[in-house]
mmCIF file of C-alpha atoms in Angstrom:
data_model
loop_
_atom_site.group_PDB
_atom_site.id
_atom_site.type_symbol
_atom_site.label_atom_id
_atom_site.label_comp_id
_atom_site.label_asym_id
_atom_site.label_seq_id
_atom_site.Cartn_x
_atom_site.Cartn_y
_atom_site.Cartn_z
ATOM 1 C CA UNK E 11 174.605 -165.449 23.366
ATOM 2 C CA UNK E 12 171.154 -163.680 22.842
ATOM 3 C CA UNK E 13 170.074 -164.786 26.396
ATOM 4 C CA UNK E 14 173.122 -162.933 27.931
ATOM 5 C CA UNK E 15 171.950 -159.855 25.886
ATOM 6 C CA UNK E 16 168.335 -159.975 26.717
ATOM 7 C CA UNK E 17 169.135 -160.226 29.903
ATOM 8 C CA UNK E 18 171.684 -157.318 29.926
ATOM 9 C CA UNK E 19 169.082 -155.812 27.924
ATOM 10 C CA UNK E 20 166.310 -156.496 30.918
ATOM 11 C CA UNK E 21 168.659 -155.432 33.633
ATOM 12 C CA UNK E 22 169.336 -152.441 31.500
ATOM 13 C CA UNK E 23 165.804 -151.414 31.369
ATOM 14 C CA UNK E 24 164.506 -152.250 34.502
ATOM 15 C CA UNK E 25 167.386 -150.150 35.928
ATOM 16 C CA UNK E 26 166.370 -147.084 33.544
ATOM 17 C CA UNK E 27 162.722 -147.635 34.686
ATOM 18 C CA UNK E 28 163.502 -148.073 38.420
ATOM 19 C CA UNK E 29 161.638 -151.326 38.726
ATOM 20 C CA UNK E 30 164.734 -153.746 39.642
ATOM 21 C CA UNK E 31 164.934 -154.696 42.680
ATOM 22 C CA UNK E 32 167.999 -154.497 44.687
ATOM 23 C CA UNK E 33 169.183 -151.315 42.694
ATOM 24 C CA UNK E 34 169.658 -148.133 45.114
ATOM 25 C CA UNK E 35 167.688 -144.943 43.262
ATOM 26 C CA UNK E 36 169.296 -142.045 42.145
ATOM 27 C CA UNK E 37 171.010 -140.492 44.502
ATOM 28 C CA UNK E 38 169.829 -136.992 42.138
ATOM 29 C CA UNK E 39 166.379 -137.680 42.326
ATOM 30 C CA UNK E 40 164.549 -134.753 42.966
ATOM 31 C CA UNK E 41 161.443 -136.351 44.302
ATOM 32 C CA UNK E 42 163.267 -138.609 47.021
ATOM 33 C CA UNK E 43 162.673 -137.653 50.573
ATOM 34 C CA UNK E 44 164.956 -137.112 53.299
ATOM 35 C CA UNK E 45 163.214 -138.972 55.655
ATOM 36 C CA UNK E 46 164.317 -142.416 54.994
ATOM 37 C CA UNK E 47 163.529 -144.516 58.093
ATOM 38 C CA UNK E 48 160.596 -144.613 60.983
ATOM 39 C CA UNK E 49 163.084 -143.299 63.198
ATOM 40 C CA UNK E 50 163.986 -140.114 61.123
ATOM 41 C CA UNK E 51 160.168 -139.852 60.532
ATOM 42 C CA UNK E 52 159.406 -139.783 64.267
ATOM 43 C CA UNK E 53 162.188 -137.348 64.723
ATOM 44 C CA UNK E 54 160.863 -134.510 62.544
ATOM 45 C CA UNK E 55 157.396 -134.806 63.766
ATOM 46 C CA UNK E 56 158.384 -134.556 67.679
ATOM 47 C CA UNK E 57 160.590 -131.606 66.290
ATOM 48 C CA UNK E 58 157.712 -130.055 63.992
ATOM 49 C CA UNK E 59 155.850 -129.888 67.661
ATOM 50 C CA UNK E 60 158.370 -129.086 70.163
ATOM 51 C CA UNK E 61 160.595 -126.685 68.475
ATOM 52 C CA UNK E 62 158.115 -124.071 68.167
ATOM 53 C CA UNK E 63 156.563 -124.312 71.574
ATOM 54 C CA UNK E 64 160.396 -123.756 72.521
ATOM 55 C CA UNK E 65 160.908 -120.455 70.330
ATOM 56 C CA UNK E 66 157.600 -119.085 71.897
ATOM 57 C CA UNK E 67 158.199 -119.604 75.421
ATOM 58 C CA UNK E 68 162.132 -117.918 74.322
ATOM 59 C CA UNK E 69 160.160 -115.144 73.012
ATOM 60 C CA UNK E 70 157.149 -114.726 75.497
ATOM 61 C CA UNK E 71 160.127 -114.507 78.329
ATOM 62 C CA UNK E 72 162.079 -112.095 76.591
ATOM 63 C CA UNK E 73 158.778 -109.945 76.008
ATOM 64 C CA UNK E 74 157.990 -110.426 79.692
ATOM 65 C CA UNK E 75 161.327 -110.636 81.513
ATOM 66 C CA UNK E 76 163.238 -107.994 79.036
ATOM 67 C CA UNK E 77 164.008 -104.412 79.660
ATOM 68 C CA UNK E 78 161.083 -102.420 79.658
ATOM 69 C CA UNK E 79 162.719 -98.456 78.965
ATOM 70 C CA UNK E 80 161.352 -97.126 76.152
ATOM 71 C CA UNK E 81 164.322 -95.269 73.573
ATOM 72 C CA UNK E 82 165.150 -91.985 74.591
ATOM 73 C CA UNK E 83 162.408 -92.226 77.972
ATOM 74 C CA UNK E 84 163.279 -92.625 81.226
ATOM 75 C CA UNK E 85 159.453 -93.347 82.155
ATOM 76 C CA UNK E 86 159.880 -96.106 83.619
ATOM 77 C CA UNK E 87 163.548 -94.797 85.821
ATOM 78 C CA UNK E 88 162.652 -95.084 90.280
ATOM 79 C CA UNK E 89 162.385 -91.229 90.040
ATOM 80 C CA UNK E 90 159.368 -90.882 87.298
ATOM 81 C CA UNK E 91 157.464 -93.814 89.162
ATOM 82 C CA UNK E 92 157.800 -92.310 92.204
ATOM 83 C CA UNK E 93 156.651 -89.172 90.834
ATOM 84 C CA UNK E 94 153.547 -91.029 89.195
ATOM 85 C CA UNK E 95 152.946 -92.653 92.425
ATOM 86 C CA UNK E 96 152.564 -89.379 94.688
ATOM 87 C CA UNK E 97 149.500 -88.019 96.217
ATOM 88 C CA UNK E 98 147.239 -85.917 94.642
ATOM 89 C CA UNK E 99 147.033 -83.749 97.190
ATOM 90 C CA UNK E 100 148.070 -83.098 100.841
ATOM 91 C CA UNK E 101 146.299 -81.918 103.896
ATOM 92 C CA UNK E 102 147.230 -79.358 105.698
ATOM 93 C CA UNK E 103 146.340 -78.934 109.296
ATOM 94 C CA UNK E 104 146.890 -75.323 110.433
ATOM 95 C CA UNK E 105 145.426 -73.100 113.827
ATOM 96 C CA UNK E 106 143.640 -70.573 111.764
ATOM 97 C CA UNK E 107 143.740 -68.488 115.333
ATOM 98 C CA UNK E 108 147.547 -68.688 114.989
ATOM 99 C CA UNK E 109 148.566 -65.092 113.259
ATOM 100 C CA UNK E 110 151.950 -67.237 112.362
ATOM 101 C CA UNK E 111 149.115 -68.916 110.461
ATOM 102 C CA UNK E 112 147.690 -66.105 108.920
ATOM 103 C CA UNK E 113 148.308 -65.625 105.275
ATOM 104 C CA UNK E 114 149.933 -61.890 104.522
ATOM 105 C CA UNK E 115 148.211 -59.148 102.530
ATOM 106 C CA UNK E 116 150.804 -59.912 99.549
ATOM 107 C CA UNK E 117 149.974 -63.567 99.886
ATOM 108 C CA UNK E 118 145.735 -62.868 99.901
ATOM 109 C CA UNK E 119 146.565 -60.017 96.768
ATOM 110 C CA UNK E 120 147.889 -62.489 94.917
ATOM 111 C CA UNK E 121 145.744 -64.973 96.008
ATOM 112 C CA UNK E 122 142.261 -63.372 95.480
ATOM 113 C CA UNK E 123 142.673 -59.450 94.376
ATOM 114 C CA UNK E 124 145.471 -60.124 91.218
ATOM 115 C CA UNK E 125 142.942 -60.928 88.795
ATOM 116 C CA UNK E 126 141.187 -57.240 89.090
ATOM 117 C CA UNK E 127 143.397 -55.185 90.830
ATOM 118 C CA UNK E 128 146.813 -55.965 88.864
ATOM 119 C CA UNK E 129 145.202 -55.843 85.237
ATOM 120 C CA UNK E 130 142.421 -52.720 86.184
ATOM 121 C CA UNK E 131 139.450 -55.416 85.047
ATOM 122 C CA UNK E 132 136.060 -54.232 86.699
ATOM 123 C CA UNK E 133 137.605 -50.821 87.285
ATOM 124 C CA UNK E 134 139.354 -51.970 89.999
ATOM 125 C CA UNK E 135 142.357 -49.578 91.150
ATOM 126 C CA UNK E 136 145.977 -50.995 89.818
ATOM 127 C CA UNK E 137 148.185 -52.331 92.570
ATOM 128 C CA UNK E 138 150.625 -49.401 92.824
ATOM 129 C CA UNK E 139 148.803 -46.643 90.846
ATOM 130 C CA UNK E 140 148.925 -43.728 93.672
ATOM 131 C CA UNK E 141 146.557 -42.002 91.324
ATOM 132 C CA UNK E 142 143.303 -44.304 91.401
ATOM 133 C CA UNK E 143 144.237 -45.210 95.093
ATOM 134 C CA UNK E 144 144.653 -41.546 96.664
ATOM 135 C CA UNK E 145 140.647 -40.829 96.809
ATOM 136 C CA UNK E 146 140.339 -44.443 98.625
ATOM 137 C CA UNK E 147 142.899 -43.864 100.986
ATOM 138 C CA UNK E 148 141.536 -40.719 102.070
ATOM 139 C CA UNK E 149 138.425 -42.146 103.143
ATOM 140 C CA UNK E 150 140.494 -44.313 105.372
ATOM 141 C CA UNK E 151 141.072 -47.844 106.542
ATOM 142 C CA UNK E 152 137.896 -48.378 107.689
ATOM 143 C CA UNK E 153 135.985 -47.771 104.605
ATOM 144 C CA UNK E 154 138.315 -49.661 102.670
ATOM 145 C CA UNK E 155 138.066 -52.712 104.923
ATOM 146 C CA UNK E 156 134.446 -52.318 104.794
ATOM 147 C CA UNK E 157 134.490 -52.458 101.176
ATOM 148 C CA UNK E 158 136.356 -55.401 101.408
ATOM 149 C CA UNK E 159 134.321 -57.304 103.457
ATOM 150 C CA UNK E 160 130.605 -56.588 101.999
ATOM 151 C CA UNK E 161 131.419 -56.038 98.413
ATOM 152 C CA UNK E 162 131.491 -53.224 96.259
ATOM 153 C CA UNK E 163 130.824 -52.650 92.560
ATOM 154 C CA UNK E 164 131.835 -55.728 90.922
ATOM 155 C CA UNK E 165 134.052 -57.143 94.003
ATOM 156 C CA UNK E 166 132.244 -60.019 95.622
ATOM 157 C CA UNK E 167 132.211 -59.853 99.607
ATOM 158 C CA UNK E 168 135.398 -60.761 100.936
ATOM 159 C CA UNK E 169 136.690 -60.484 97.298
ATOM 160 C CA UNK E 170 134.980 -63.659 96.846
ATOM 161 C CA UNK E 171 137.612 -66.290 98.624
ATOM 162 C CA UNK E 172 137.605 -67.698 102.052
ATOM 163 C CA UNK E 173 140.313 -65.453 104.171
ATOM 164 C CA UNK E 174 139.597 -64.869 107.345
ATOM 165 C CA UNK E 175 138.804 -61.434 108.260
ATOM 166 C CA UNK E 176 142.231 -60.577 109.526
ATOM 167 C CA UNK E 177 144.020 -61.830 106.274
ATOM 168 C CA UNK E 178 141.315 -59.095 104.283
ATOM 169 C CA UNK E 179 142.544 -56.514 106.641
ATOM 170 C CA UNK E 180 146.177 -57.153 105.701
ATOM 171 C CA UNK E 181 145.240 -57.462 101.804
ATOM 172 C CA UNK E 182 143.685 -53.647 102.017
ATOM 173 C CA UNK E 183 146.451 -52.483 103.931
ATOM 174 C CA UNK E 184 148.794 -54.390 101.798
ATOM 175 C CA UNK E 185 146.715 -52.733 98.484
ATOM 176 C CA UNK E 186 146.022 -49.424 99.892
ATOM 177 C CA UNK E 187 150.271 -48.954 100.941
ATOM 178 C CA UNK E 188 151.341 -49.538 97.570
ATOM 179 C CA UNK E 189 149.060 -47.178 96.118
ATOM 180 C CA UNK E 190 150.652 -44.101 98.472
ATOM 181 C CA UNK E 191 148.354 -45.234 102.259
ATOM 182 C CA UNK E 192 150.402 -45.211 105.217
ATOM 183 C CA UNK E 193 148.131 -47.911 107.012
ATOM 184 C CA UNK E 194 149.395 -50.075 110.027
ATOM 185 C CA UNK E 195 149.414 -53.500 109.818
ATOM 186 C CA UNK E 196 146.052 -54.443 111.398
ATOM 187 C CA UNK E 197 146.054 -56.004 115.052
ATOM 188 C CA UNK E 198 146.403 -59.982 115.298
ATOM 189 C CA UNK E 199 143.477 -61.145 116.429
ATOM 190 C CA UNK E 200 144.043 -63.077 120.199
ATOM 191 C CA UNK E 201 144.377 -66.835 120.022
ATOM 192 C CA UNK E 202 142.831 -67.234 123.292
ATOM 193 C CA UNK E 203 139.727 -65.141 122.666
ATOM 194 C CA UNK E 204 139.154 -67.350 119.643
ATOM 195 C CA UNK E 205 139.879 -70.961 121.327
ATOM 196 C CA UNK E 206 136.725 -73.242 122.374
ATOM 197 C CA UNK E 207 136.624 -73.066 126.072
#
């Protein structure tokens, strides 16, 4: 009878200790691993590899592929591209003989004389004050236009732009009219006289 109890005693132990053999361990162990077999062991290393090569290529095309509006823009709509994608500027091929052409006196005013002449800057006469114009009127459109052309006080020469003579002509008689003149419009010059022969 001691033999039987030694040896229940033995199995006992060895059980308690983990050293039988045959005995399955603990399914509560907190150290076991749940990799069990090659197979699983494989398994989690080709998945430790491929899975995240699979979430970045998801997330590279979504980055890449994905709409691209910004919240609350429309920067990126056909219209604003196409806006973005315009020319800078333009050329514009005109007959500067043509008086269809020509640019009017308001258009050269504004233009070129605005910055003196509607503000009084340089003591330039105010578009439309008959006061400061009536002396200049009554020396007549020819002074004025020679004014014009060659300069006078601080007024460059052709009030410092690049009309053509006719367009000054228009600009004093344009000026000079809305300060109390009763000038003509000046005479278009002839196409033909001015065409290359």
């Amino acid at each position: 009878m001691s033999h039987t109890t030694t040896s229940e005693n033995s199995g006992t132990r060895d059980g308690l200790m983990g050293g039988g053999h045959g005995h399955s361990p603990d399914p509560h162990d907190d150290h076991a691993s749940p990799i069990r077999t090659p197979k699983q062991l494989i398994t989690v290393i080709i998945a430790s590899f491929v899975l995240p090569v699979v979430i970045i290529i998801l997330l590279v095309n979504f980055v890449a592929f994905g709409g691209k509006e910004g919240a609350g823009s429309d920067g990126m709509s056909p219209e604003a591209v196409a806006k973005r994608l315009q020319p800078v500027g333009t050329v514009e091929l005109r007959d500067v003989s043509s008086p269809a052409a020509m640019r009017t006196g308001e258009q050269v005013y504004q233009a070129q004389c605005a910055a003196c002449h509607a503000t009084g800057a340089a003591n330039a006469p105010k578009l439309g004050d008959a006061a400061a114009w009536a002396p200049r009127v009554a020396t007549g459109f020819a002074s004025l236009l020679n004014s014009a052309m060659k300069g006078k006080g601080a007024m460059a020469p052709q009030a410092g732009g690049d009309a053509t003579d006719y367009e000054i002509a228009r600009a004093v008689v344009y000026l000079a009219n809305q300060g109390g003149g009763k000038f003509a419009e000046p005479a278009a010059p002839a196409a033909a006289a001015s065409a290359p022969k």
